[in-house]
Tab-separated table of C-alpha atoms in Angstrom:
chain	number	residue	atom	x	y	z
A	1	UNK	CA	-2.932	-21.284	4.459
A	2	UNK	CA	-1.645	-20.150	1.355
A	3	UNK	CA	-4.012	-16.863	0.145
A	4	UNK	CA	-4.896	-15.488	-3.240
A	5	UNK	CA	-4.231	-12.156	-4.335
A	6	UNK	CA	-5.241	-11.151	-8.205
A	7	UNK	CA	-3.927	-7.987	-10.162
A	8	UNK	CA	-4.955	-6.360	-12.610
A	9	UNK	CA	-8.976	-5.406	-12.677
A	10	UNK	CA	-10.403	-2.759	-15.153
A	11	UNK	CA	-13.941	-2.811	-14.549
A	12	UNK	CA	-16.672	-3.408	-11.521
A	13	UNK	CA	-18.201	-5.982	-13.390
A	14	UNK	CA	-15.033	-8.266	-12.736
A	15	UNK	CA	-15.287	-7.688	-8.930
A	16	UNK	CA	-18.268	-9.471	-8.757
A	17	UNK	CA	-16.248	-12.945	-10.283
A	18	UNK	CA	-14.614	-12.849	-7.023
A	19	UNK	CA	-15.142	-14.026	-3.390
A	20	UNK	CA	-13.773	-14.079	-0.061
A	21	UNK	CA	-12.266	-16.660	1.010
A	22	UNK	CA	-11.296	-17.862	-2.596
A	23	UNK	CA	-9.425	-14.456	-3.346
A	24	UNK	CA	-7.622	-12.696	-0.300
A	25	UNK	CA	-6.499	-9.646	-2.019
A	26	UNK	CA	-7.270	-7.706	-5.606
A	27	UNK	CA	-5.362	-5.166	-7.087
A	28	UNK	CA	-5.662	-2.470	-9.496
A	29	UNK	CA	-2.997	-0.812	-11.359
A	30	UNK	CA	-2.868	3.323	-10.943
A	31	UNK	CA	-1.365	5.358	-12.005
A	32	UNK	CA	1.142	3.902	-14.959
A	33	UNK	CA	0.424	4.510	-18.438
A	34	UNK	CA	2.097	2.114	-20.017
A	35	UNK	CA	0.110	-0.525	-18.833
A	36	UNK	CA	-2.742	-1.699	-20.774
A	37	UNK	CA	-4.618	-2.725	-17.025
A	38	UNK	CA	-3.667	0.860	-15.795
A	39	UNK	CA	-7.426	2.368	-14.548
A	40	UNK	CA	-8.161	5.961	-12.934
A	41	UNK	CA	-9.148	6.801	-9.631
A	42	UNK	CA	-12.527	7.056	-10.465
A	43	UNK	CA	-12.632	3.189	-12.013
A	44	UNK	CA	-11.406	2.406	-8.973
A	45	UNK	CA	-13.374	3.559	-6.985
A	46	UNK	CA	-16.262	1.859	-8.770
A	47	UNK	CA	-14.345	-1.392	-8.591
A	48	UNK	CA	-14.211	-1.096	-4.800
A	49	UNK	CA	-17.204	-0.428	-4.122
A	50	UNK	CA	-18.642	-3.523	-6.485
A	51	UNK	CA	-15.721	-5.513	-4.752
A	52	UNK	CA	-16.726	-8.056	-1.818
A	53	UNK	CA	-16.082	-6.098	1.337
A	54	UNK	CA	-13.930	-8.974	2.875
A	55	UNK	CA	-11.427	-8.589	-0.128
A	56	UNK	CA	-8.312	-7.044	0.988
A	57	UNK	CA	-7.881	-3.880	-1.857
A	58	UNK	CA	-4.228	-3.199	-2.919
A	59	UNK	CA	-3.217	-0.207	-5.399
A	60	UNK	CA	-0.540	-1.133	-7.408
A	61	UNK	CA	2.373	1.402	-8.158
A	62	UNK	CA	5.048	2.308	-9.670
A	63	UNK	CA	7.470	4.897	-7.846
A	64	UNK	CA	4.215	6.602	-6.774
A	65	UNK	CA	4.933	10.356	-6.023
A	66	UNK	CA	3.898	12.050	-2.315
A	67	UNK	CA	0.654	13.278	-3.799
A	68	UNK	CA	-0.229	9.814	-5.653
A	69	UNK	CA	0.441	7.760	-2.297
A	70	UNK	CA	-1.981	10.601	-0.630
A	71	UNK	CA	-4.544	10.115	-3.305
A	72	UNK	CA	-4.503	6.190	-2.951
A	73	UNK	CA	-5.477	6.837	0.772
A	74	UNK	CA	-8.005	8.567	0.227
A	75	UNK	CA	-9.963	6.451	-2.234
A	76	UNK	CA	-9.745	3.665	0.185
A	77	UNK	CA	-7.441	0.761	-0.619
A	78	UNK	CA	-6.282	-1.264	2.254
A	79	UNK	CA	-2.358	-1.734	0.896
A	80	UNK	CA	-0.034	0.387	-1.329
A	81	UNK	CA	1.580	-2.725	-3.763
A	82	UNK	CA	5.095	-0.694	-4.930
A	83	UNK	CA	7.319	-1.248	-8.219
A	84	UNK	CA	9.987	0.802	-9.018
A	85	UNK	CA	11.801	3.222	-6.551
A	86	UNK	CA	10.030	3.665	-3.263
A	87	UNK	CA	10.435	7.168	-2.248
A	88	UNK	CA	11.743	8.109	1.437
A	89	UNK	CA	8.830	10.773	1.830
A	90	UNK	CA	6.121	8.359	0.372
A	91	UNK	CA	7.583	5.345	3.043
A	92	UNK	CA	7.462	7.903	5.933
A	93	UNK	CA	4.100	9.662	5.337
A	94	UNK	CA	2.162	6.874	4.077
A	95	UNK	CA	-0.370	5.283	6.232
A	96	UNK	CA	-1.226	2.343	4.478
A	97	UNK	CA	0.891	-0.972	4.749
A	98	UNK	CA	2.774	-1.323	1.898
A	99	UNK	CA	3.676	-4.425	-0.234
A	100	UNK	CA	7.073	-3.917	-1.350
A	101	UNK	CA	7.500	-5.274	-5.448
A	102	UNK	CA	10.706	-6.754	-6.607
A	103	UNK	CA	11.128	-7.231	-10.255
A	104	UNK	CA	12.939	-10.175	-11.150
A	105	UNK	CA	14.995	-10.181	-8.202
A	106	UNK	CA	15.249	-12.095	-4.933
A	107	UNK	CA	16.164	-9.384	-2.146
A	108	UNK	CA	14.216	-7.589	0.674
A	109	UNK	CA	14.370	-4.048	1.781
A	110	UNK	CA	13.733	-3.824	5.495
A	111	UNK	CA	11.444	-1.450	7.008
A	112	UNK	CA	9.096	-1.508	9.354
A	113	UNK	CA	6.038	-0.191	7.363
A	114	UNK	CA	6.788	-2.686	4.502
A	115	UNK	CA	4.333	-5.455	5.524
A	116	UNK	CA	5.239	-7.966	2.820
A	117	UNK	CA	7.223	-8.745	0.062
A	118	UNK	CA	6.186	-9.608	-3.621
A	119	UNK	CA	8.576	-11.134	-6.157
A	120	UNK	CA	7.261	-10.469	-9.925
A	121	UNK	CA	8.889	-11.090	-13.211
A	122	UNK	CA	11.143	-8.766	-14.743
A	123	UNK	CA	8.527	-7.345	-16.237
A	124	UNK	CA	5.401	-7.788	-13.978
A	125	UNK	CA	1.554	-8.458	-16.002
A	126	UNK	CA	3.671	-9.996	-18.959
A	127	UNK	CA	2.692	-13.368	-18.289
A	128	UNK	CA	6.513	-14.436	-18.326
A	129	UNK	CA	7.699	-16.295	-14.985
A	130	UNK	CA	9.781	-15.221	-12.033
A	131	UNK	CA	12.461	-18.088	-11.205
A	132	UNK	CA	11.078	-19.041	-7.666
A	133	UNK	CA	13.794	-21.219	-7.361
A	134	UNK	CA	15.876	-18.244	-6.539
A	135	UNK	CA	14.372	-17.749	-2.858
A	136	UNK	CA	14.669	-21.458	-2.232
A	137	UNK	CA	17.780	-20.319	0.263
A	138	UNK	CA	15.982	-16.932	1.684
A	139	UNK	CA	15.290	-17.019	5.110
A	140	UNK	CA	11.645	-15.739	5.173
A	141	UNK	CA	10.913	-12.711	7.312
A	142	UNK	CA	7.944	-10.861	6.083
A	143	UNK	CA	5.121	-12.374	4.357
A	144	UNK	CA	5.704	-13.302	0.790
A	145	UNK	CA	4.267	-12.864	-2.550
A	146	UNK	CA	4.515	-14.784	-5.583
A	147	UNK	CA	3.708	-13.444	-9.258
A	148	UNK	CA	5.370	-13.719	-12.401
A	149	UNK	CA	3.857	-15.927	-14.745
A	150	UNK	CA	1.482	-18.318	-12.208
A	151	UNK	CA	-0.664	-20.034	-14.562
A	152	UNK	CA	-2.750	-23.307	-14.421
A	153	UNK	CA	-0.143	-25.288	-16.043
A	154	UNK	CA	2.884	-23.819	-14.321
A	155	UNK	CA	2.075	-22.944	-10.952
A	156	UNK	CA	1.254	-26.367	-9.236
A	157	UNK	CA	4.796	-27.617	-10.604
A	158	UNK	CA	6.724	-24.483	-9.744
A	159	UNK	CA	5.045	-23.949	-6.036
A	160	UNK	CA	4.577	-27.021	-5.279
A	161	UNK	CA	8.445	-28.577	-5.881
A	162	UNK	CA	9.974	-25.323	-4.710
A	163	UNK	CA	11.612	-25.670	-1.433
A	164	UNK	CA	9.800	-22.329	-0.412
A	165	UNK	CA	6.598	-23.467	-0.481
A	166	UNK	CA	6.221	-23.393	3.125
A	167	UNK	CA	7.366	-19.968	3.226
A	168	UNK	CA	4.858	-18.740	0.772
A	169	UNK	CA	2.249	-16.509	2.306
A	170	UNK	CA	0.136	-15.189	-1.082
A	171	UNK	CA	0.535	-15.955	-4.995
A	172	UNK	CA	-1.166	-13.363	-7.151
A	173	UNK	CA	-2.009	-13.542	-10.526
A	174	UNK	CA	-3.461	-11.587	-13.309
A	175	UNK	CA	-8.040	-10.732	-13.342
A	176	UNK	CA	-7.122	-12.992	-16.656
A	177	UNK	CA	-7.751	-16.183	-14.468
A	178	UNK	CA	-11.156	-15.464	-13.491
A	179	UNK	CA	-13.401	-17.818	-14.925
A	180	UNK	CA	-17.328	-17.683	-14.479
A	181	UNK	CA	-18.523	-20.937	-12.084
């Protein structure tokens, strides 16, 4: 079964929109400035502890120093989601599983303490798509991913008539798709 991961909360209040087994995964953005979802340590650990204990809780990065992979730990997220350049020293002293993030491209890095793989858009929370169609020929190892632009309108269509549906383990998208019931 295809699982749910979304990205992107600010506030505790938004956890409690959110359910296991609807959403597998939530992530928050640390660390990274230039994003307008980027929260502190100490949001976060609000959000987690609002956050439905079955919810799997993934920091998202981007080439997170020694220090910021260290401070992730000890908040308490389950999974280390990296962008950007993924340091030798924070890949061999982590202890958390670690997503590995590819913008806008279709290729793997292989190591045993990457857990998954995510492909994102070129530039990931911008709303704009990631051409899935791209990892219709990729033999599927690791868990995937999806992100990059999965709206209402567009993800049924692009999922659904991609030859790697099958293959598809998650699809995340942004806190912006929670709706009240």
């Amino acid at each position: 079964m295809t699982q749910i991961k979304i990205c992107g909360f600010t506030d505790p209040k938004e956890a409690a929109f959110v359910s296991y087994p609807d959403v597998s995964y939530m992530g928050m953005v640390l660390f990274f400035e230039k994003s307008k979802r980027s929260i502190s340590l100490e949001t976060a650990k609000a959000i987690l502890r609002a956050a439905d204990p079955r919810i799997k809780k993934v920091a998202v990065v981007v080439s997170p120093s020694l220090a910021q992979a260290e401070e992730i730990e000890k908040v308490g997220f389950d999974y280390m989601q990296v962008h950007g350049v993924l340091g030798a020293e924070v890949l061999s002293r982590t202890r958390l599983p670690i997503i590995r993030a590819y913008n806008g491209k279709a290729e793997e890095e292989e190591d045993p303490r990457i857990c998954a793989h995510l492909f994102d858009a070129a530039e990931p929370g911008s709303g704009k798509a990631f051409d899935w169609k791209r990892l219709a020929e990729k033999k599927r190892g690791k868990p995937w991913f999806l992100a990059g632009g999965l709206t209402e309108g567009r993800f049924p269509t692009s999922i659904l008539t991609s030859s790697t549906y099958r293959r598809v383990w998650s699809i995340q998208t942004g806190r912006g798709r929670i709706r009240r019931r």
